[in-house]
Short mmCIF file of C-alpha atoms in Angstrom, two decimals:
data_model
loop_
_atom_site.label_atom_id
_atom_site.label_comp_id
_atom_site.label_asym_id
_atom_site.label_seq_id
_atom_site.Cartn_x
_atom_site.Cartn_y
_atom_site.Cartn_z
CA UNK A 261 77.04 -7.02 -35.62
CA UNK A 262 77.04 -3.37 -36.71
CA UNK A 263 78.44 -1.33 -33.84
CA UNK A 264 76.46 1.43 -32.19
CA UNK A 265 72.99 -0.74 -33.97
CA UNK A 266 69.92 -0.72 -31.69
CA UNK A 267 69.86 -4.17 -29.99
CA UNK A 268 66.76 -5.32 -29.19
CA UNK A 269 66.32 -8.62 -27.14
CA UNK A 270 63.42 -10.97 -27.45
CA UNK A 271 61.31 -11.37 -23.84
CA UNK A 272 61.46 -14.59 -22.11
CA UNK A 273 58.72 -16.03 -22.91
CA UNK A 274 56.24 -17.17 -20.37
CA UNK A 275 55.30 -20.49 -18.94
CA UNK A 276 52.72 -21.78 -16.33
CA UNK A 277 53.62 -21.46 -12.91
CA UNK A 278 52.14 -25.09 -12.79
CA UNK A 279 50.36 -26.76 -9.25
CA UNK A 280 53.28 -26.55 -7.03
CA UNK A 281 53.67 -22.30 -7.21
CA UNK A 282 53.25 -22.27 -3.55
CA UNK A 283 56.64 -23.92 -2.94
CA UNK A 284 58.60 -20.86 -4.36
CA UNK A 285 56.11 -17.73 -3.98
CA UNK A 286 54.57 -19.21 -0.58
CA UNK A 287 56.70 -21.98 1.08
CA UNK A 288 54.35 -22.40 4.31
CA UNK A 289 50.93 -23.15 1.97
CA UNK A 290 52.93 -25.66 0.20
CA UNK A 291 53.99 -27.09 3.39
CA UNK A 292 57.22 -26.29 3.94
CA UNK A 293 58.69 -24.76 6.90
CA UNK A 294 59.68 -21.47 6.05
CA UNK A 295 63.06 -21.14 3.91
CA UNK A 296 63.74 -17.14 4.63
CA UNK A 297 60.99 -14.69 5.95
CA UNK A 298 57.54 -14.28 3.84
CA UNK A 299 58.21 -11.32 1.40
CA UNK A 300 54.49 -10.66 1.22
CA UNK A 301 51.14 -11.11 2.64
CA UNK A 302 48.57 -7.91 3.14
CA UNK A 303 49.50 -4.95 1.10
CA UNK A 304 48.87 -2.47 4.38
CA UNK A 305 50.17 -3.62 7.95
CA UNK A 306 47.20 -3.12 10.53
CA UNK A 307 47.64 0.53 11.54
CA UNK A 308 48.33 1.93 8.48
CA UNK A 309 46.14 5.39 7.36
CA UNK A 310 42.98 4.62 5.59
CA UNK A 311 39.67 2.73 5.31
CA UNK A 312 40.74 -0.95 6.51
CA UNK A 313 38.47 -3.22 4.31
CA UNK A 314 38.62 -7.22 3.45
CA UNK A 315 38.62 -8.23 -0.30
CA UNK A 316 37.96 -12.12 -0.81
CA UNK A 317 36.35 -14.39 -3.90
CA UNK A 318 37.54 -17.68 -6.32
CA UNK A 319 38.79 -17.58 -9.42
CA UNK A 320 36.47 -20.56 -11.22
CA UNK A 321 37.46 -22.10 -14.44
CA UNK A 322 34.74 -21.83 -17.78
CA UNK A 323 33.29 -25.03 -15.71
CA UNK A 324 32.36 -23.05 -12.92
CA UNK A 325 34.58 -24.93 -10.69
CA UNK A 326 37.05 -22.83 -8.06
CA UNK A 327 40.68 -23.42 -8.77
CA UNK A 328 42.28 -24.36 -5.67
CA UNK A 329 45.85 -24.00 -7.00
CA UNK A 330 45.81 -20.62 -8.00
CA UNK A 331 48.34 -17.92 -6.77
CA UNK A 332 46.89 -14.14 -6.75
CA UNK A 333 49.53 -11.00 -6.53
CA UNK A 334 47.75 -7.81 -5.86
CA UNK A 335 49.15 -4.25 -6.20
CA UNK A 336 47.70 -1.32 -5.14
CA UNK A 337 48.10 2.59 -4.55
CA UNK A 338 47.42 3.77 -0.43
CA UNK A 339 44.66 5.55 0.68
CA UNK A 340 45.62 8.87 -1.12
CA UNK A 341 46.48 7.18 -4.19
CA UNK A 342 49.99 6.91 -3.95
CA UNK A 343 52.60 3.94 -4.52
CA UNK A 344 54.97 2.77 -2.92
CA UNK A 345 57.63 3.45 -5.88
CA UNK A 346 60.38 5.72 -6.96
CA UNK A 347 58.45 6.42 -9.73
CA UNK A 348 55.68 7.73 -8.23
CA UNK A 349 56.14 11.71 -7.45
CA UNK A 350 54.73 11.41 -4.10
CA UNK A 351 56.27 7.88 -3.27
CA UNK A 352 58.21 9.33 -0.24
CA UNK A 353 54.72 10.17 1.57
CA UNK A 354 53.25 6.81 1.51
CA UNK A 355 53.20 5.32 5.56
CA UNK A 356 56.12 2.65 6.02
CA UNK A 357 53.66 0.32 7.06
CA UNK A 358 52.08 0.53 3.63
CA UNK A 359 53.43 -1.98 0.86
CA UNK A 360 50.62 -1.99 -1.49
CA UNK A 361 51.58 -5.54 -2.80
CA UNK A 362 49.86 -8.92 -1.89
CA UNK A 363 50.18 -12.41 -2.32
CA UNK A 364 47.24 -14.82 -1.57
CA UNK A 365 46.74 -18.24 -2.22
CA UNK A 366 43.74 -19.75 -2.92
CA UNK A 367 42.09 -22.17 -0.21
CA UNK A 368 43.20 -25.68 -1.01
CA UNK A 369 39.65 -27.23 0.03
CA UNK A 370 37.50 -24.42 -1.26
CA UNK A 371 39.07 -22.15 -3.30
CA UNK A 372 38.94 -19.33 -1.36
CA UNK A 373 41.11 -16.38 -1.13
CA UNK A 374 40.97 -13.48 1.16
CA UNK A 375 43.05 -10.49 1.81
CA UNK A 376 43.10 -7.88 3.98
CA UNK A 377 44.30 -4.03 3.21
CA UNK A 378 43.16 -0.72 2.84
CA UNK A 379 40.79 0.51 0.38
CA UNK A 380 43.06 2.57 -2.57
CA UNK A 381 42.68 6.48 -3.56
CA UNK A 382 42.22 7.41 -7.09
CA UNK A 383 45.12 7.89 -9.28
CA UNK A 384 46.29 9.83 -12.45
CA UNK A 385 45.41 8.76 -15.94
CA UNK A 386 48.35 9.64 -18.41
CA UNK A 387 47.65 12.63 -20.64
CA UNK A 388 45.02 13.70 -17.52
CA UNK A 389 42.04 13.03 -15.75
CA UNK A 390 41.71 10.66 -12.62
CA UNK A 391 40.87 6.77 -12.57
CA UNK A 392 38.44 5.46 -9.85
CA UNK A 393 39.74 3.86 -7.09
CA UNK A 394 41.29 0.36 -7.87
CA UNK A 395 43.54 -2.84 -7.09
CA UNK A 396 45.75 -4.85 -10.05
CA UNK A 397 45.65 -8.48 -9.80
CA UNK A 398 47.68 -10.62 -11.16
CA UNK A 399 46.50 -14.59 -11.46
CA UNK A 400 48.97 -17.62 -12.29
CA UNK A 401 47.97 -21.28 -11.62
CA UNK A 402 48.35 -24.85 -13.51
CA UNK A 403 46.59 -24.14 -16.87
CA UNK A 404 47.29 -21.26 -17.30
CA UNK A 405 50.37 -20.04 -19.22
CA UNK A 406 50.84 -16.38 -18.93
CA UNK A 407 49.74 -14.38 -16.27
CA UNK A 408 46.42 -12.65 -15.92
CA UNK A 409 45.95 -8.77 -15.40
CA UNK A 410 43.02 -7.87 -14.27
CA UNK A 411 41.68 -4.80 -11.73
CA UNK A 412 39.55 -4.51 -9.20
CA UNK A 413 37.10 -1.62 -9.10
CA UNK A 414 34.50 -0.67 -5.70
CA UNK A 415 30.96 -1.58 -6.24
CA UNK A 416 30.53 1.27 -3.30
CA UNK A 417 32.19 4.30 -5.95
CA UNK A 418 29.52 4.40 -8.65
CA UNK A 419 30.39 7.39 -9.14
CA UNK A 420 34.07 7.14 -9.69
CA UNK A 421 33.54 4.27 -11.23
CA UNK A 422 31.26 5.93 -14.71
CA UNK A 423 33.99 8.16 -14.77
CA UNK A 424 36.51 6.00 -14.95
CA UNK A 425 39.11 5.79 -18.23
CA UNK A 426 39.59 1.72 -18.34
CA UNK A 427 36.38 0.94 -17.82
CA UNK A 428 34.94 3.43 -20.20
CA UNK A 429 37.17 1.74 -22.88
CA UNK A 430 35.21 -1.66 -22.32
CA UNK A 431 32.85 -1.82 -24.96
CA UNK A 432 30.10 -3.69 -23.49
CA UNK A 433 28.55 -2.50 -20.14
CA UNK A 434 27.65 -6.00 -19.15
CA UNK A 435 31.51 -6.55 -19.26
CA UNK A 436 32.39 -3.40 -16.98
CA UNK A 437 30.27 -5.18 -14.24
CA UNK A 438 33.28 -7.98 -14.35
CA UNK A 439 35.35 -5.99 -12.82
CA UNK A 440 33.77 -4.17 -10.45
CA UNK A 441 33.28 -5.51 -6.35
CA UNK A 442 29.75 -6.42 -4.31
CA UNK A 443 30.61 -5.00 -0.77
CA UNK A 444 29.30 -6.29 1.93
CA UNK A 445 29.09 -3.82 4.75
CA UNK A 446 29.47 -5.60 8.24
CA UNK A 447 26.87 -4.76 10.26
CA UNK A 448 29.49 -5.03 13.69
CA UNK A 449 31.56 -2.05 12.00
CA UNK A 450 33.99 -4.42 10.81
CA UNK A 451 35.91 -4.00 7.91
CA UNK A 452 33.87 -3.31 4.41
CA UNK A 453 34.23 -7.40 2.68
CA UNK A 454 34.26 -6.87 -1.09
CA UNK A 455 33.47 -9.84 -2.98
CA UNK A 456 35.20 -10.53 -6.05
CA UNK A 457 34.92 -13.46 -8.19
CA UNK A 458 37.43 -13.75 -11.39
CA UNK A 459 35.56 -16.12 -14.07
CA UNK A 460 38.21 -17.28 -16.74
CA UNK A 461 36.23 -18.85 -19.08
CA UNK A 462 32.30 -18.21 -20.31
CA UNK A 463 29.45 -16.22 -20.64
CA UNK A 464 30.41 -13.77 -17.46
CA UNK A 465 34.52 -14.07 -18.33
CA UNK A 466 36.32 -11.42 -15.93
CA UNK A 467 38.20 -8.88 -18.70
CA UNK A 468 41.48 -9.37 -18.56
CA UNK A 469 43.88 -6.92 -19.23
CA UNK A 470 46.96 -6.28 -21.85
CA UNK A 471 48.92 -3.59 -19.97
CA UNK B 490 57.65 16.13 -15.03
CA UNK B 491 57.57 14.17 -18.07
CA UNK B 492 55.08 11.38 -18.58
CA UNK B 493 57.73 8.10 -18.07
CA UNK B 494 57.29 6.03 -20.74
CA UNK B 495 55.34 2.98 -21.43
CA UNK B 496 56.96 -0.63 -21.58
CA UNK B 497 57.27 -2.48 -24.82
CA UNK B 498 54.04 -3.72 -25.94
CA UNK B 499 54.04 -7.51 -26.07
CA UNK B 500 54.47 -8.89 -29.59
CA UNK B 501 51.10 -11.23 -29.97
CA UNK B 502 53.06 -13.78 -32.32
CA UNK B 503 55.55 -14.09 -29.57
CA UNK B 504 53.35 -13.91 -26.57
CA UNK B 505 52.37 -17.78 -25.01
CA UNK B 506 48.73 -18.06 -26.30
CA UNK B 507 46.12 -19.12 -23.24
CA UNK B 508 44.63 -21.90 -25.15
CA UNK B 509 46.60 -24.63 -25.84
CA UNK B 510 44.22 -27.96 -25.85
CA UNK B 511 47.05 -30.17 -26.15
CA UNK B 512 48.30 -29.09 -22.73
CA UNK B 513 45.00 -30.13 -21.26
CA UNK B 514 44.38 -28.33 -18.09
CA UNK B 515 44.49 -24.75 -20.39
CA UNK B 516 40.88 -26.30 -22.22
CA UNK B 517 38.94 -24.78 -19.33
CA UNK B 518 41.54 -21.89 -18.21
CA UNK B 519 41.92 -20.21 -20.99
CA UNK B 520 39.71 -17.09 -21.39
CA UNK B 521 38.15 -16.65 -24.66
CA UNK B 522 37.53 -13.31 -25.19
CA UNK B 523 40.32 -10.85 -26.21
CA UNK B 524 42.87 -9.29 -23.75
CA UNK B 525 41.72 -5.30 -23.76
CA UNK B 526 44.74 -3.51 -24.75
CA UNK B 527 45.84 0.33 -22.82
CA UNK B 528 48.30 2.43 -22.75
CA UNK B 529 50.33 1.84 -18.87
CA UNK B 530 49.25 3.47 -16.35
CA UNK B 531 51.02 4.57 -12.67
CA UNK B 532 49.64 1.28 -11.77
CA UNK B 533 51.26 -0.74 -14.38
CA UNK B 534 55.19 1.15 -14.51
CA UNK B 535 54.95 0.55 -11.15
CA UNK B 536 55.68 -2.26 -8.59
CA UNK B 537 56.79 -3.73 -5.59
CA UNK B 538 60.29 -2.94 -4.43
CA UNK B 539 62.17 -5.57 -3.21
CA UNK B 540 65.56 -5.17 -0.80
CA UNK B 541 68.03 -7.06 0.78
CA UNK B 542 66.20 -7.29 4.23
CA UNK B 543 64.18 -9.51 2.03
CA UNK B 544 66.31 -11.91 1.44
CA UNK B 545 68.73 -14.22 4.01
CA UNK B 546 72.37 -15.57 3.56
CA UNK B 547 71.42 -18.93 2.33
CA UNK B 548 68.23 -18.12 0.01
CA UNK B 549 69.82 -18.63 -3.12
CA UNK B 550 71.66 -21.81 -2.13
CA UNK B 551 69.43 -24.61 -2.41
CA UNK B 552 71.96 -27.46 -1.15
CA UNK B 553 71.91 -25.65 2.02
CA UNK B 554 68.93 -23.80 2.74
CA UNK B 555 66.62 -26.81 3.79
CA UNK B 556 69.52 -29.19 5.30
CA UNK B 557 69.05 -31.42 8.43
CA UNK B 558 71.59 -33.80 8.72
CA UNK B 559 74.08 -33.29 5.34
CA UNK B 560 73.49 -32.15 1.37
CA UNK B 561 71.15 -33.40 -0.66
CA UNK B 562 71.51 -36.11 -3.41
CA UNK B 563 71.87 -35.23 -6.89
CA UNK B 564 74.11 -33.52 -9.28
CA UNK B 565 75.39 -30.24 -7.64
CA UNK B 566 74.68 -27.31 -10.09
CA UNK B 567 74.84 -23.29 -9.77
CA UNK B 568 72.59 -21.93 -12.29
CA UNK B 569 73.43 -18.35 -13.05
CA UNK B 570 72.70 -15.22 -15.55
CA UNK B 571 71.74 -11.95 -16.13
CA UNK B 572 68.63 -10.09 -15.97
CA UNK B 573 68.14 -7.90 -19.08
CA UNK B 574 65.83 -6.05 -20.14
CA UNK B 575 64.52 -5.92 -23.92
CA UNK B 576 66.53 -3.02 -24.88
CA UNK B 577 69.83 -5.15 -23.30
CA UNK B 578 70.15 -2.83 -20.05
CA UNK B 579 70.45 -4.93 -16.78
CA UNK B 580 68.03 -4.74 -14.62
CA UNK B 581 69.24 -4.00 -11.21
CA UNK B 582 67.86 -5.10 -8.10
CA UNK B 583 65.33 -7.70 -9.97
CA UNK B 584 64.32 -10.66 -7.53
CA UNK B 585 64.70 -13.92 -8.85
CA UNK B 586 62.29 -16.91 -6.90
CA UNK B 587 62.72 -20.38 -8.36
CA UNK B 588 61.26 -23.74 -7.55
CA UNK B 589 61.62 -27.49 -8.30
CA UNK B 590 61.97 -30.66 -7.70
CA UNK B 591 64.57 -32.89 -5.80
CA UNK B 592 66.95 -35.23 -8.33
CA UNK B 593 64.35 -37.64 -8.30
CA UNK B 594 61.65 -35.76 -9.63
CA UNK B 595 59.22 -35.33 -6.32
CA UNK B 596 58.37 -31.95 -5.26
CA UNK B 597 57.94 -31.08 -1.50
CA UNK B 598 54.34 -30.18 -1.47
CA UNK B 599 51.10 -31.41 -0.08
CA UNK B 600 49.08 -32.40 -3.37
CA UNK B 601 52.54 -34.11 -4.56
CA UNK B 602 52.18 -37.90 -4.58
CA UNK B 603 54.55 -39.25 -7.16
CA UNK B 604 56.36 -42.19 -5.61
CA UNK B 605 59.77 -41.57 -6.35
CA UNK B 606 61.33 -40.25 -2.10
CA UNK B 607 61.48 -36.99 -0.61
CA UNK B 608 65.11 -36.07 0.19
CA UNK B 609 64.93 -34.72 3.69
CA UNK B 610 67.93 -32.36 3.09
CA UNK B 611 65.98 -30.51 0.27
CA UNK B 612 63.48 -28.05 0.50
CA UNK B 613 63.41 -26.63 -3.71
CA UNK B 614 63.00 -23.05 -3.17
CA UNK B 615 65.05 -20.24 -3.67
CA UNK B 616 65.25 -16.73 -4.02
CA UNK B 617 68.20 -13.58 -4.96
CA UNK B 618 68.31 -10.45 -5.89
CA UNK B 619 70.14 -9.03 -9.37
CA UNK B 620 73.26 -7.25 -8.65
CA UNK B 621 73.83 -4.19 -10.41
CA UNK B 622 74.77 -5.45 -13.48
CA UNK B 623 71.59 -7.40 -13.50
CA UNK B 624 73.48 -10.69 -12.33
CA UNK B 625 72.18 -13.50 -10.56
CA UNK B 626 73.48 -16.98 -8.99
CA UNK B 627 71.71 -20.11 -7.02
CA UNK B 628 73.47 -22.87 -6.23
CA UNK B 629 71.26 -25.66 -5.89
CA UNK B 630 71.15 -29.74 -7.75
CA UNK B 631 69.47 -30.33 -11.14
CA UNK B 632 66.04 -31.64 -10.88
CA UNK B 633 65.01 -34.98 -12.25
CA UNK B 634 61.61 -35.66 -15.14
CA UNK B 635 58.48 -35.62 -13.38
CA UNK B 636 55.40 -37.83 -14.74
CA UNK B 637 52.10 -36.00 -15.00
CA UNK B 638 48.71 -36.52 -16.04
CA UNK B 639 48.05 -35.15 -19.14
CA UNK B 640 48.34 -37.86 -21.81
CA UNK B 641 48.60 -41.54 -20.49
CA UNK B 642 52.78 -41.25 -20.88
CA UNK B 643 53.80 -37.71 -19.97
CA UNK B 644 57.07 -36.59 -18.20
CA UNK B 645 58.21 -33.10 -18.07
CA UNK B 646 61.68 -31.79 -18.79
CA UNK B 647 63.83 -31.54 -15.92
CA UNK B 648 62.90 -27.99 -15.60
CA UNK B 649 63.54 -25.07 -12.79
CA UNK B 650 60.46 -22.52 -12.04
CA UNK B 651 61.92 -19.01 -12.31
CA UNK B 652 59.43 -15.84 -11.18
CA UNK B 653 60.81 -12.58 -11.58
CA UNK B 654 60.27 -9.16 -10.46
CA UNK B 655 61.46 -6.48 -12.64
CA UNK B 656 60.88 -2.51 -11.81
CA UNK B 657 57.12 -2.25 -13.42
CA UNK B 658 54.34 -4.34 -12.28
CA UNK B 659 53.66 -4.22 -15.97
CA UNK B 660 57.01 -6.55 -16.33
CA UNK B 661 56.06 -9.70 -14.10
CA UNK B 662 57.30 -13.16 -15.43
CA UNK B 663 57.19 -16.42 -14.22
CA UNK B 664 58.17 -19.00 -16.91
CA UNK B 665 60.51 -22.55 -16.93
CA UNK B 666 64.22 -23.06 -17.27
CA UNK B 667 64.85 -26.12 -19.16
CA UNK B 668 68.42 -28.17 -19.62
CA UNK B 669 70.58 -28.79 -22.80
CA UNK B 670 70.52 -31.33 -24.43
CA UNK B 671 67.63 -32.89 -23.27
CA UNK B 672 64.95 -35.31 -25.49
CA UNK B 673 62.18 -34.63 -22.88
CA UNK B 674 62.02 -31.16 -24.28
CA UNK B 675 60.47 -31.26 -27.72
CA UNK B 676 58.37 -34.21 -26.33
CA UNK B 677 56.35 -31.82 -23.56
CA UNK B 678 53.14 -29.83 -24.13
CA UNK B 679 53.85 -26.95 -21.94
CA UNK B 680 56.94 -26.81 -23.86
CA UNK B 681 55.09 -27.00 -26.90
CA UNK B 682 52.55 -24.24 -25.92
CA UNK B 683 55.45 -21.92 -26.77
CA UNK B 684 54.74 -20.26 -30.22
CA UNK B 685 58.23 -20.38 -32.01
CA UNK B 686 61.00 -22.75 -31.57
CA UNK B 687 63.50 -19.77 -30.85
CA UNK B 688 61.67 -18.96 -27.41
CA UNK B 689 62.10 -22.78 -26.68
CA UNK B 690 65.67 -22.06 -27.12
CA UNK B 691 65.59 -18.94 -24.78
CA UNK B 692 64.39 -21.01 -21.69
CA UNK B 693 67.14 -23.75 -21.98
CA UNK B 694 69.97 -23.29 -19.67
CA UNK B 695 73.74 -23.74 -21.26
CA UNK B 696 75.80 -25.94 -19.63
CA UNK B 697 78.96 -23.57 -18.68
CA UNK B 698 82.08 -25.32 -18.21
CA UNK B 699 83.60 -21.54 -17.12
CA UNK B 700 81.65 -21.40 -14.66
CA UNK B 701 82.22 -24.59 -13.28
CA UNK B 702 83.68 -25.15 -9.60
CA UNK B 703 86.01 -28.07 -10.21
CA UNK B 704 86.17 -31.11 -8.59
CA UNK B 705 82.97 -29.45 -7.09
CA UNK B 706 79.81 -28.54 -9.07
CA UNK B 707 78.59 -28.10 -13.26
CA UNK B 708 77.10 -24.94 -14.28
CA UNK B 709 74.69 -23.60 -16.41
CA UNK B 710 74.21 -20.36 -18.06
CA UNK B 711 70.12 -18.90 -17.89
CA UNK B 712 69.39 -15.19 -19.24
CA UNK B 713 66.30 -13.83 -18.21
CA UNK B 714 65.09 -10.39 -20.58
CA UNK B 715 61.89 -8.64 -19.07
CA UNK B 716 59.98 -6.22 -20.82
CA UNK B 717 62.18 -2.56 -22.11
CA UNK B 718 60.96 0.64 -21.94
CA UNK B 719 60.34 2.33 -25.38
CA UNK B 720 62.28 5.38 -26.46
CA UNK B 721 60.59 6.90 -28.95
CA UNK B 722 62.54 9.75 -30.77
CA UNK B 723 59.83 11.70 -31.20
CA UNK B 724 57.16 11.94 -28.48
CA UNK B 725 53.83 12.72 -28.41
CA UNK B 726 53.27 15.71 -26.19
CA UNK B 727 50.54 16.40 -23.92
CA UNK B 728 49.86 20.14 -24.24
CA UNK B 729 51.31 22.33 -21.70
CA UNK B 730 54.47 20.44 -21.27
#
């Protein structure tokens, strides 16, 4: 090899996390008692600053059918829009109760996932200009063989939301709707439920993100 | 501040495609439209940050971590590496979760059903952090083929699930560590949902005799590379910086 050449590396390439994800990423869904403690579950401890709110949905397949094996990550900025990262410059005033990542499994009856946290501030777009309010997701299951990016936007921030960068960049309108929450407001004063269902196959497919 | 820079786009001819109808299950997973493409954002070069409080003494020994009354049965392995990144800089501080099944091929988990036993000294999970020169080490026994339903006749690999956490959100893996020398490989579908023959060779482990404890346990060699950061000579600017 030449010395001082650029040496580039090909990426490992990907491969389905497959039915039995929960064993590694969530030991007690799978069954097991718990080998070490959880490393994730809400992205924002109860107590932490901000609106609490609940997001929950299925991921269905182009059948319609909920996937009951699927394995959601979520990452998210805290209530001023901050993460919880040495790259971000304001990283060191996030609260230490906020993580802003999430692991959820889907329900293995139903399909259901739920998650509870607090609801995100906007954050910079590069080159300038603020994005609305939103939470990454990140979908593996049996079937599917590379990860899935997607976001979740606030039906509640229609404002933010027709301002917003990504979402402006969809070319249909009917396809910015995919990514974008029905809140359900509890009348109790509970937490804000935001309903989000990812569709990976058909007519209303969920857009799905190369980042 | 400078903007950081944006993560290697993934190369589509290398990238695992979504549909691949002879590994049946992707028919109906698969989406169909195309992936919309952006430039990262904060919420993509970033990511959770794992630490050692995350992590116990024995989570990256599998022949201990879930034992009752003695080891589990099967050929004792440590499977180790380094985690790289595409320009060939370790990545530091990277976690590392894996998963299988016991020698025999059965997974602990509820929907499992395959009739080959359980071994009640193993558990199949496992997780480590990268040191900082990006290695890595479990120490756990080498999984045995697994039937499945896809065609009438199909067994998978013995394989290893590895997930990894890099520094970017934007760099998230989970793929399959596969063995040497073994005829299950060509033979699989997942295997075969892989694009070009030379990523098949990335995910199988090297047996490594150096690294070998003797009289004790085989080894085998498994490099992970994540996603690099590009370094562009010259940038484009946004005005004003």
């Amino acid at each position: 090899m030449t010395p001082n050449a650029p040496r580039y590396l090909k990426e490992t390439p990907s491969q389905t996390a497959g039915p039995y994800v929960h064993i590694g990423l969530a030991p007690e869904a799978a069954g097991l008692r718990a080998v070490g403690r959880p490393l994730a579950g809400d992205p924002a401890a109860p107590g932490c600053p901000g609106r609490r709110i609940a997001v929950e949905g299925v991921v269905l397949d182009g059948t319609g059918t909920p996937l009951r094996d699927a394995l959601i990550e979520v990452w998210q900025a805290d209530h001023m829009g901050r993460h919880r990262h040495p790259e971000d410059p304001r990283a060191n005033e996030v609260d230490p109760r906020f993580r802003g990542f999430g692991r959820v499994c889907a329900g293995f009856e139903d399909g259901l996932w739920r998650f509870e946290t607090v609801k995100p501030g906007p954050v910079p777009w590069p080159g300038g200009g603020l994005q609305a309010p939103h939470i990454t997701f990140w979908i593996v299951a049996r079937g599917i063989n590379m990860g899935l990016h997607t976001r979740m936007y606030f039906g509640d921030e229609p404002e933010a939301n027709a301002a917003d960068p990504l979402l402006a960049m969809i070319e249909q309108p009917s396809r910015r709707e995919t990514l974008i929450s029905r809140p359900e407001p509890d009348p109790g004063g509970g937490p804000t439920v935001h309903r989000f269902e990812i569709r990976l196959q058909g007519p209303l497919e969920t857009v799905f993100l190369d980042v | 501040m400078s903007t950081p820079h944006d993560y290697l786009p993934r190369d589509p001819a290398w990238r695992t495609p979504a549909f691949a109808p002879f590994y049946k299950t992707t028919v109906h997973r698969a989406p169909r439209a195309p992936l919309l493409s952006l430039r990262n954002t904060l919420s993509e070069i970033t990511g959770p940050v794992f630490g050692h409080d995350d992590i116990g003494p024995l989570d990256n020994d599998l022949i201990r971590n879930y034992a009752q009354d003695g080891e589990p049965v099967g050929e004792r392995i440590i499977l180790h590496g380094r985690v790289l990144d595409e320009n060939a800089r370790p990545v530091p501080g990277a976690l590392i979760e894996i998963w299988q099944a016991n020698a025999a091929g059965r997974y602990r988990h509820r929907n499992d059903r395959y009739l080959a036993p359980l071994d009640p000294n193993f558990g199949g999970c496992g997780r480590t952090l990268a040191d900082d020169e990006g290695r890595y080490a479990f120490r756990t026994i080498k999984p045995g083929p697994y039937p499945w339903g896809n065609d009438s006749n199909s067994w998978r690999p013995a394989h290893v699930h590895v997930s990894v956490f890099g520094r970017a959100f934007a760099q998230r893996l989970i793929t399959q560590l596969y063995f040497e020398g073994d005829p299950l490989i060509p033979r699989c579908p997942i295997v075969r949902t892989l694009p070009d023959p030379a990523g098949v060779e990335l995910l199988t482990a090297r047996l490594d005799m150096n690294a070998a404890i003797p009289f004790d346990c085989l080894a085998y060699r498994f490099d992970i590379v994540l996603r690099g950061r590009r370094a562009t000579p010259f940038e484009n600017r946004p005005e004003g910086t």
